[in-house]
Short mmCIF file of C-alpha atoms and ligand atoms in Angstrom, two decimals:
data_model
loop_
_atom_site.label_atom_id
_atom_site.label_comp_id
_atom_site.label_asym_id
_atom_site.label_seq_id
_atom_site.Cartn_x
_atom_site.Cartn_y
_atom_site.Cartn_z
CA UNK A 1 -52.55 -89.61 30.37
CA UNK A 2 -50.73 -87.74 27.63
CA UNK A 3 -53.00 -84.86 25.77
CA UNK A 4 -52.20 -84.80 22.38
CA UNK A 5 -52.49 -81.17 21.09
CA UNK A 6 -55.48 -80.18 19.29
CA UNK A 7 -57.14 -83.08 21.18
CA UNK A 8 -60.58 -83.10 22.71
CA UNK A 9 -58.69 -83.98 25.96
CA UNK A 10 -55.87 -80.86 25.30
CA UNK A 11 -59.22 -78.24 24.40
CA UNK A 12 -60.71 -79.84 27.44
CA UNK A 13 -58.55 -79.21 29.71
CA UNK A 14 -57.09 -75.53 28.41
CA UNK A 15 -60.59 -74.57 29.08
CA UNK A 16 -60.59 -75.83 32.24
CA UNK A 17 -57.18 -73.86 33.33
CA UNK A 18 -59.41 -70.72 31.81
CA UNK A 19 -62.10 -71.24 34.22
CA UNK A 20 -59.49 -72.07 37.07
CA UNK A 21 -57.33 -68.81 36.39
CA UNK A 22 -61.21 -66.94 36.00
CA UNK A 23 -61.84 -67.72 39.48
CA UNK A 24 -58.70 -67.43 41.09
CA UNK A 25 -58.00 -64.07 39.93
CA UNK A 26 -61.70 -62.72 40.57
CA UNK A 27 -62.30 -64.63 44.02
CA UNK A 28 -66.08 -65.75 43.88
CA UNK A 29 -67.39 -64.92 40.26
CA UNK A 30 -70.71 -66.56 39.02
CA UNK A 31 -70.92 -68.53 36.58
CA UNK A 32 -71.74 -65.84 34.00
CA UNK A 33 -68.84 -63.91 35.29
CA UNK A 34 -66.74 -66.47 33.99
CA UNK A 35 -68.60 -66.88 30.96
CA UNK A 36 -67.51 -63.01 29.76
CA UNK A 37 -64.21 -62.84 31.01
CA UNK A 38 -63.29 -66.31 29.40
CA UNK A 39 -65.00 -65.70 26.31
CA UNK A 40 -66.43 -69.55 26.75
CA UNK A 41 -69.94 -70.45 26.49
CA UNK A 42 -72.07 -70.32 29.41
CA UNK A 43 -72.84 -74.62 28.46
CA UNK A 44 -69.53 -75.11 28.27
CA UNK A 45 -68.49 -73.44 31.52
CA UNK A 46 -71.38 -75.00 33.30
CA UNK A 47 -69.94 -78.45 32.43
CA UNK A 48 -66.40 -77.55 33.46
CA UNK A 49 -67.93 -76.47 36.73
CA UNK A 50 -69.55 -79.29 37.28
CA UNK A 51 -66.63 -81.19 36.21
CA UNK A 52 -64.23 -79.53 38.48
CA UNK A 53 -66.60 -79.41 41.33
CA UNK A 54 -66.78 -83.14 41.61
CA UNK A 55 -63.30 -83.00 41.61
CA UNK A 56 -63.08 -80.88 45.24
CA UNK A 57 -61.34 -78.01 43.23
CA UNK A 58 -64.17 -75.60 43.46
CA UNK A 59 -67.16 -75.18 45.19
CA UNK A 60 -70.06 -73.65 44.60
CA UNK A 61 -72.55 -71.28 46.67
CA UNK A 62 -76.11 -69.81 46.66
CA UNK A 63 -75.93 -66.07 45.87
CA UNK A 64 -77.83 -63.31 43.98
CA UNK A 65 -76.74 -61.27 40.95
CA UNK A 66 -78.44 -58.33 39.72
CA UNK A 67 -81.11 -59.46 42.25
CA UNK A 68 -81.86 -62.76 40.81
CA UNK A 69 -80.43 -66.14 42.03
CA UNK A 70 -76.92 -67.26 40.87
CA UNK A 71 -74.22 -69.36 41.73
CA UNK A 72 -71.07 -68.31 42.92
CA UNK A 73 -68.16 -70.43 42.40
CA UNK A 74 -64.78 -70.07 44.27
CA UNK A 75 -61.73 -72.52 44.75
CA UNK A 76 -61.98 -74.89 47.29
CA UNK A 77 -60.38 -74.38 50.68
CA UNK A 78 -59.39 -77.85 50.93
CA UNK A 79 -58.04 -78.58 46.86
CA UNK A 80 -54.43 -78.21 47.61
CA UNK A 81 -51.67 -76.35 49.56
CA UNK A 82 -48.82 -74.19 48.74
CA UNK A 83 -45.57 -73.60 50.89
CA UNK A 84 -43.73 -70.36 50.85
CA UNK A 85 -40.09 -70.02 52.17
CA UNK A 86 -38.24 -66.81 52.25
CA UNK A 87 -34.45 -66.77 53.09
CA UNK A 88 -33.52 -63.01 53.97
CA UNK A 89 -29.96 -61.94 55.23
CA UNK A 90 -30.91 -62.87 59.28
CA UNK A 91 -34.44 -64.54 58.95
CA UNK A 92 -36.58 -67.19 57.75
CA UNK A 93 -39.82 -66.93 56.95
CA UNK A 94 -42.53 -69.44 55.91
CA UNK A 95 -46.17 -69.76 55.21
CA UNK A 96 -48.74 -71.61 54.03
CA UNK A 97 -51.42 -71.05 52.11
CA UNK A 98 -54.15 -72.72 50.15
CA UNK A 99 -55.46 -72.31 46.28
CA UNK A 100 -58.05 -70.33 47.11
CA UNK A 101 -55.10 -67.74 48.07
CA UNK A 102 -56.17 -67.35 51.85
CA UNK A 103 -52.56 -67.45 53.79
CA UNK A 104 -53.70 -69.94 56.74
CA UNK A 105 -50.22 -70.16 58.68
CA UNK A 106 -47.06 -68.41 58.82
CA UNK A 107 -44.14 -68.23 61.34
CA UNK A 108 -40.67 -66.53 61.54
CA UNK A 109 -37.25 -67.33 63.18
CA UNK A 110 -33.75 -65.33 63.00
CA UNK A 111 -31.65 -67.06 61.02
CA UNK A 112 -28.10 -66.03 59.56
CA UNK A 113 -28.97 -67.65 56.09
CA UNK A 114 -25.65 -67.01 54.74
CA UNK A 115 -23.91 -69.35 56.98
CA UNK A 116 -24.92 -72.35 55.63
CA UNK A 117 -27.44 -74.00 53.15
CA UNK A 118 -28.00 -77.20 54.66
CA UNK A 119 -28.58 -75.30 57.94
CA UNK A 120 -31.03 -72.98 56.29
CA UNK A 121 -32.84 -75.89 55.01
CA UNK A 122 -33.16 -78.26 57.81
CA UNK A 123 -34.65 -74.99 59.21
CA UNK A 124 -37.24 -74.39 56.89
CA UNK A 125 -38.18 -78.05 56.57
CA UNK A 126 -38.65 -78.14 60.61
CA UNK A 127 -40.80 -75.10 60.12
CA UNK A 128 -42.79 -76.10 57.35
CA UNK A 129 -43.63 -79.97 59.02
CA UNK A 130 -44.82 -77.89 62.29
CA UNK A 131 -46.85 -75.20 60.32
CA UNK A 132 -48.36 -78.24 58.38
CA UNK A 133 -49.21 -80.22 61.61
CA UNK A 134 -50.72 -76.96 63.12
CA UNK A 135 -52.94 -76.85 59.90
CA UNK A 136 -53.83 -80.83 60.32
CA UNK A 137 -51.89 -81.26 56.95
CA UNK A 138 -48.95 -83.37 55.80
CA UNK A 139 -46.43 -83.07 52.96
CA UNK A 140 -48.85 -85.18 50.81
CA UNK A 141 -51.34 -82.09 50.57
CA UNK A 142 -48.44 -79.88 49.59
CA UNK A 143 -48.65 -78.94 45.20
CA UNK A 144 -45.40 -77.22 45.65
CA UNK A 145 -42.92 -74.78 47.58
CA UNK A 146 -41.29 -71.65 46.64
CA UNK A 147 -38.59 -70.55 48.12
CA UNK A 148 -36.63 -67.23 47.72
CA UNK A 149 -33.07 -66.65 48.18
CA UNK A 150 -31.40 -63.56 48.96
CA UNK A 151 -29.36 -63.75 46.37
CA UNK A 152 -29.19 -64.33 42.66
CA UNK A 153 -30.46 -67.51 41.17
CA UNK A 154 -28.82 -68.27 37.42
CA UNK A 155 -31.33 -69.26 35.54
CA UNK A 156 -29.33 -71.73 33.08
CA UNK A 157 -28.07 -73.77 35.65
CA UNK A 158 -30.05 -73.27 38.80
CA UNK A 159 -27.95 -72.23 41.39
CA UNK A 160 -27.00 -69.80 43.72
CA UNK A 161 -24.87 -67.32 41.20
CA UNK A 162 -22.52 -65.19 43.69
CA UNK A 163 -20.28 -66.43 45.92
CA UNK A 164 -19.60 -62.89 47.34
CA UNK A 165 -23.37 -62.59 47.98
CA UNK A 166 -24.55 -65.69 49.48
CA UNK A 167 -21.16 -67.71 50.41
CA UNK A 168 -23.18 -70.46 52.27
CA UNK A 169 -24.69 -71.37 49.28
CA UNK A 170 -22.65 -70.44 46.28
CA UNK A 171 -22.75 -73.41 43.55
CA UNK A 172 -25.84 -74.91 45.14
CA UNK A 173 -28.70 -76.34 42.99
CA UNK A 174 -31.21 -74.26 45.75
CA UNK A 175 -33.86 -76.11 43.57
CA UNK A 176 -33.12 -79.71 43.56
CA UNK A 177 -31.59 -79.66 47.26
CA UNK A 178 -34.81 -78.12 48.68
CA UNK A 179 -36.63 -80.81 46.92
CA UNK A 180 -34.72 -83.54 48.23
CA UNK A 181 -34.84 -82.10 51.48
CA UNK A 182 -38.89 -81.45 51.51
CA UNK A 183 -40.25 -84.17 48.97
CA UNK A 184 -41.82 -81.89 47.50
CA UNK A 185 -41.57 -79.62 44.00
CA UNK A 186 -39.59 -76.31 44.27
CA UNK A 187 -39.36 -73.28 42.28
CA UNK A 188 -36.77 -70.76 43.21
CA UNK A 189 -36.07 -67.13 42.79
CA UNK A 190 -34.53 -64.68 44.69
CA UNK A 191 -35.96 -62.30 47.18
CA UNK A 192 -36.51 -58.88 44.98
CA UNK A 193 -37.98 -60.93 42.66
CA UNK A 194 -40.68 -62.28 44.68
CA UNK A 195 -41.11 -59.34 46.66
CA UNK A 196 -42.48 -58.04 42.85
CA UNK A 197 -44.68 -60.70 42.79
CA UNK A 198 -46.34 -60.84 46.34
CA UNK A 199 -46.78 -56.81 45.50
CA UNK A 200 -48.10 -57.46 42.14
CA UNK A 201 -50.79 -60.41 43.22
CA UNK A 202 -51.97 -59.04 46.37
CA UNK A 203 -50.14 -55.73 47.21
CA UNK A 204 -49.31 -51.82 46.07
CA UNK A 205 -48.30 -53.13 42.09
CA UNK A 206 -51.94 -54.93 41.90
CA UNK A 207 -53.11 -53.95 38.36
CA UNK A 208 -49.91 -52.88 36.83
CA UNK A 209 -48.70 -54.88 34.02
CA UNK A 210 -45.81 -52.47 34.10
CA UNK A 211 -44.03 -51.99 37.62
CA UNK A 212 -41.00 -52.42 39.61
CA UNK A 213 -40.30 -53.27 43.25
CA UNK A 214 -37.04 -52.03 45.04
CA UNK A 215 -36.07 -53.92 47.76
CA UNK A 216 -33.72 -51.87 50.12
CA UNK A 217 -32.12 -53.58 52.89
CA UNK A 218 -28.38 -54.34 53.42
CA UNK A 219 -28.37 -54.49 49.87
CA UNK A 220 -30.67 -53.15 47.08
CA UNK A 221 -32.30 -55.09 44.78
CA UNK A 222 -35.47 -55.00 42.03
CA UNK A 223 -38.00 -57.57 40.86
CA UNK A 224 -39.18 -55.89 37.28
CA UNK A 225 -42.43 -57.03 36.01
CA UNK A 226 -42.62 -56.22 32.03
CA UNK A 227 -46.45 -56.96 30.76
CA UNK A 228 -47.79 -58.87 33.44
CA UNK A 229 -44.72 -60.93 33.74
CA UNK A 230 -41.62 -61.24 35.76
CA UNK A 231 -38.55 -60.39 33.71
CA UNK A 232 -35.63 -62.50 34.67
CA UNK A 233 -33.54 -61.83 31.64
CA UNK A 234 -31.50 -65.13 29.94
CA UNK A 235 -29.08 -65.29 32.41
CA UNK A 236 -31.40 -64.31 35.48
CA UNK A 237 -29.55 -61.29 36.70
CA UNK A 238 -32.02 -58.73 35.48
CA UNK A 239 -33.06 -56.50 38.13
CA UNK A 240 -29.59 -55.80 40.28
CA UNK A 241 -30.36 -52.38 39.91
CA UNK A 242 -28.10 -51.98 43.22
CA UNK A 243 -24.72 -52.45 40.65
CA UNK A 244 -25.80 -49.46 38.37
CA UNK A 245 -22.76 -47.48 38.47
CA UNK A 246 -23.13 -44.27 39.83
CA UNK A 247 -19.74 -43.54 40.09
CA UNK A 248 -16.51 -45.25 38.93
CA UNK A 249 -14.08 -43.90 41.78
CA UNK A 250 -16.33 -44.79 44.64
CA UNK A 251 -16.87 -47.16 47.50
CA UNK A 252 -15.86 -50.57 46.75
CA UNK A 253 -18.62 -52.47 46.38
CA UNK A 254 -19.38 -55.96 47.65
CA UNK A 255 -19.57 -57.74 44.14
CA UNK A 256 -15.97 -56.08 43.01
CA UNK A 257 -17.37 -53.00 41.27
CA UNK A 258 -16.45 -49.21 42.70
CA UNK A 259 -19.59 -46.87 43.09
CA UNK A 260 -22.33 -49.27 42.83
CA UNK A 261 -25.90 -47.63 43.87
CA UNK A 262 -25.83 -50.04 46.80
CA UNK A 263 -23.12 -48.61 48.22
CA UNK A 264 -24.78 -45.27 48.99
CA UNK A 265 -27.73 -46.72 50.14
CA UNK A 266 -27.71 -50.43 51.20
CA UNK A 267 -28.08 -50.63 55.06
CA UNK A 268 -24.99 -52.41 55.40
CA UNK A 269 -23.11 -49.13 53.90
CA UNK A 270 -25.00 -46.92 55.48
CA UNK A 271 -23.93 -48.63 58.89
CA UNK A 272 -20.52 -47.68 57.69
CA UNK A 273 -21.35 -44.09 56.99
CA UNK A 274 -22.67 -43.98 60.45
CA UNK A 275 -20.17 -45.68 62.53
CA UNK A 276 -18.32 -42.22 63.51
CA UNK A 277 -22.10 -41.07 64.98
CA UNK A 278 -23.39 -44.78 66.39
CA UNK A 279 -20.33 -46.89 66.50
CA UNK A 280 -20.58 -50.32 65.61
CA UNK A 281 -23.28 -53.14 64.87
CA UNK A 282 -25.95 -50.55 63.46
CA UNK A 283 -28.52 -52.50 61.75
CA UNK A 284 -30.69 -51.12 58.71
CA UNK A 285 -34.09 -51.46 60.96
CA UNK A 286 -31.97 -49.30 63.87
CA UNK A 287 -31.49 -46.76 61.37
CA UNK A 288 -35.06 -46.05 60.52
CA UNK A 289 -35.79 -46.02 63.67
CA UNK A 290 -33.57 -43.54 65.16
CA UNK A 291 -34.40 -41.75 61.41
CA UNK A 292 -38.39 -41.24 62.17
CA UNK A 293 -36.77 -40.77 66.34
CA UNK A 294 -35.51 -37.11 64.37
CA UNK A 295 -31.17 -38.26 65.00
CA UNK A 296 -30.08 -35.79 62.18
CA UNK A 297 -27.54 -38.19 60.96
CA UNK A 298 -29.88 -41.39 60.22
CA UNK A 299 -32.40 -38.69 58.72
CA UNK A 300 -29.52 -37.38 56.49
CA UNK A 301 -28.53 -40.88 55.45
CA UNK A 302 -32.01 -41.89 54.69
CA UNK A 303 -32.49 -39.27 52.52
CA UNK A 304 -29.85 -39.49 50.66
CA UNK A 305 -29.80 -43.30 50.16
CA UNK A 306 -33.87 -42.14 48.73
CA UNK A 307 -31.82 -39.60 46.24
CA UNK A 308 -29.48 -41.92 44.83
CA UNK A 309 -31.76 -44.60 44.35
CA UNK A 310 -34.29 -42.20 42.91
CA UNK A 311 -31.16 -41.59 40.15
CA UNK A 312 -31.25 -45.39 39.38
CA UNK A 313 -35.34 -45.54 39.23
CA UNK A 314 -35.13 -42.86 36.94
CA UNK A 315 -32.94 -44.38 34.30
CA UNK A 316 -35.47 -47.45 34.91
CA UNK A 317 -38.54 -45.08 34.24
CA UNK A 318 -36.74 -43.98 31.27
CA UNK A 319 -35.75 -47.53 29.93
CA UNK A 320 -39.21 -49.90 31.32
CA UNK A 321 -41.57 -46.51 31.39
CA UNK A 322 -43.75 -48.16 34.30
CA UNK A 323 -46.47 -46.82 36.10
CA UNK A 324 -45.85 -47.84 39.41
CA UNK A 325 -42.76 -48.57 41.45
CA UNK A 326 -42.99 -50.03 44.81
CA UNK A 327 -40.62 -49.58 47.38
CA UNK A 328 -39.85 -52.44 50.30
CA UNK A 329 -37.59 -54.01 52.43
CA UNK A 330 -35.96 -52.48 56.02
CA UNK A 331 -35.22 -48.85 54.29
CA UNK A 332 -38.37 -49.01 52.58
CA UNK A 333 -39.61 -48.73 56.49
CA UNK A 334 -38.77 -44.63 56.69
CA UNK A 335 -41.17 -43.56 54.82
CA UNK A 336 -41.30 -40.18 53.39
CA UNK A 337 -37.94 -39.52 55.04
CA UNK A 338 -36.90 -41.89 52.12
CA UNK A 339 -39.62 -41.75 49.00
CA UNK A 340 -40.27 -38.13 48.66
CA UNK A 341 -36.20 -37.67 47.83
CA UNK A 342 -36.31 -40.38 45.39
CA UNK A 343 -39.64 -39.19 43.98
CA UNK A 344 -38.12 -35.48 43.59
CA UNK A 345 -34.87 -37.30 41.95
CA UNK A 346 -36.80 -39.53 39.22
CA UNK A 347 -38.35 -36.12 38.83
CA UNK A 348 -35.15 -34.41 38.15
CA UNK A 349 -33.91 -37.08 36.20
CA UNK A 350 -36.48 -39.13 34.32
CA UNK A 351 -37.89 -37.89 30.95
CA UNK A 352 -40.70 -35.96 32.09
CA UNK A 353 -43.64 -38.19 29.92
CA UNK A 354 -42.03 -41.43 32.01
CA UNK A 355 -41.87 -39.07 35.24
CA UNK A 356 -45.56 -38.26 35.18
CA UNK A 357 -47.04 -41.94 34.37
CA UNK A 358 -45.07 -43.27 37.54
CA UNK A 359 -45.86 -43.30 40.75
CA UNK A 360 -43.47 -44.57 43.62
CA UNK A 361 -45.64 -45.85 46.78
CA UNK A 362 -44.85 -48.08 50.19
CA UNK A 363 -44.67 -51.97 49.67
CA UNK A 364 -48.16 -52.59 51.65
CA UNK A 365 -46.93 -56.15 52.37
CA UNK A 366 -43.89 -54.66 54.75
CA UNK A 367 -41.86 -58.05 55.14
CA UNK A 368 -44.23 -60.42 53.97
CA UNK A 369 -43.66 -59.49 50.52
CA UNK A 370 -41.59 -62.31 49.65
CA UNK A 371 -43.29 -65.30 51.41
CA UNK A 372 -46.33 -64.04 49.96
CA UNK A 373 -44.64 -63.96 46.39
CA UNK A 374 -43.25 -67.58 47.15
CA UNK A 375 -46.63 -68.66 47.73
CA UNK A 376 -47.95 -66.59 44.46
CA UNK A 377 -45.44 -68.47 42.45
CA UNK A 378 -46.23 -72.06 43.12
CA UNK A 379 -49.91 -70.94 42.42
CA UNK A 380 -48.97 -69.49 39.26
CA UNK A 381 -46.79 -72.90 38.11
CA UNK A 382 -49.55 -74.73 39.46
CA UNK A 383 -52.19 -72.96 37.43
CA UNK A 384 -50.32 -71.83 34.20
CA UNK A 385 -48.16 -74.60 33.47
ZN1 LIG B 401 -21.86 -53.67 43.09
#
């Protein structure tokens, strides 16, 4: 059935999405609860309960409030499941999860994503069938699937915009070919991106309308979340804080620029810096770990990659003004070795009113941040659209 706006039907069911978003961002709220943060009467949000309860999307328990008896009303367990897929540079990594926004299964494989996108999708969709079948569910109890992408997604035509970045997949509608693939809907962004959003919904950015989340790996990356909301820009490029220039006679950089920030302090360049002290094959976890092992080297790398990133999150305090900036992804791993140099350079560098109302903290997702923020963004399609 088509609402028509301004419709009984259209009221009916806006108020419904109220209540739905009411409990999913509170967890168990009674019915009163909802009444004040929706604004809606307590009549009419009794009916909707009802309404929504008969429809096995909520359910509703005995509890007390203020000492007197109450009903508490969370999603239902059962409503509906979500699939999260998260393509990094040598892994794959996918969970499940259901409405209520309980992760119930999750596995990981190595995977060299780059290779090949029909590879990397027969992958996930192997992994995602089992997972299901371990959580007696099929494809038909699937609402959607996100799936991130280590690599920039264009957001006018839907594919895979570098072919530098992600060869395997360059020109690819990630979107549509998932889809195919899975039978199911898919909504795609890359991995900074929803490493923002697992940190916003359930990690160290929870609360902050205004925050950022740097992603440093092999390369660096940032998810920016601007009043609540991810900021993707027109194009979908916004965020490669990695290509800020820092210095025009530089490294070469990967995407054709000289002295991008990622090439002082992606892992990938930082294995380069480090080849005269460790030789070859040095990955970006090996590096934190011989860093926080005390190899003066690593520790000197680390810290500088935190200072020159610190430079780029301080022209992003100065531009955004958030208050908290979140740091993931393999480098994120060291620590203080890495965030008290960046902290001391967006102190150096940032005007001091944006350098006081920021803090920079530890993802608290580690490398979950992404699945998780695949998951969070079929819940918020599913919910908001
Ligand atoms: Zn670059």
């Amino acid at each position: 059935m088509v609402a028509m706006p301004g419709s009984q039907t259209s009221l009916r069911e806006a108020n419904q999405r109220r209540v739905i978003e009411a409990v999913r961002e509170s967890g168990a709220p009674t019915q009163a609860d909802i009444a004040r943060s929706t604004g809606l009467s307590r009549a009419t949000v009794s009916n909707i309960v009802r309404e929504l309860t008969a429809g096995g999307l909520l359910v509703v328990t005995p509890t007390s409030a203020g000492g007197r008896r109450a009903r508490a009303v969370s999603l239902a367990p059962g409503a509906g499941l979500a699939v999260g897929v998260d393509f990094g540079h040598s892994h794959l990594r996918v969970a499940i999860g259901n409405l209520a926004r309980e992760v119930i299964a999750e596995r990981v494989m190595p995977l060299d994503v780059g290779a090949s996108a029909a590879d990397g999708l027969s992958a996930a969709e192997r992994l995602m069938d089992g997972l299901l079948a371990s959580a007696g569910a099929t494809r038909e109890d699937v609402v959607g699937i996100g799936l991130g992408v280590p690599g920039p997604v264009d957001a006018v035509t839907g594919t895979i915009g570098s072919s530098t970045i992600l060869p395997g997949w360059a020109g690819i509608h990630a979107a549509d070919e998932a889809a195919r693939r899975l039978g199911r809907p898919v909504h795609v962004d890359n991995d900074a991106n929803l490493g923002a959003l697992g940190e916003m919904t359930w990690g160290a950015a929870h609360g902050h309308a205004d925050a950022a989340y740097i992603k440093i790996s092999s390369g660096v990356g940032a998810g920016i979340v601007i009043g609540g909301r991810l900021y993707h820009g027109p194009g979908g490029t916004a965020g490669e804080l990695g290509h800020l220039t820092l210095d025009e006679r530089g490294p070469m950089c990967r995407c054709g620029n000289r002295g991008c920030l990622e090439t002082y302090a992606g892992g990938r360049y930082l294995a380069e810096l480090l080849r005269h002290a460790h030789g070859d094959g040095l990955t970006t976890a090996r590096i934190v770990e011989l860093a926080l092992a005390g190899d003066a080297p690593c520790r000197r790398a680390v810290g500088d990659a935190g200072r020159y990133v610190g430079a780029g999150v301080a022209s992003l305090c100065n531009l955004l003004n958030p208050t908290r900036v979140v740091v993931g992804g393999d480098l994120g791993r060291a620590g203080a070795l890495l965030l008290d140099p960046m902290a001391e350079a967006v102190r150096r560098s940032a005007i001091a009113s944006a350098a006081s109302l920021v803090s920079i903290v530890p993802g608290v997702l580690g490398d979950r941040a992404e699945v998780l923020g695949a998951l969070a963004l079929v819940l918020q399609v599913a919910f908001n659209s």
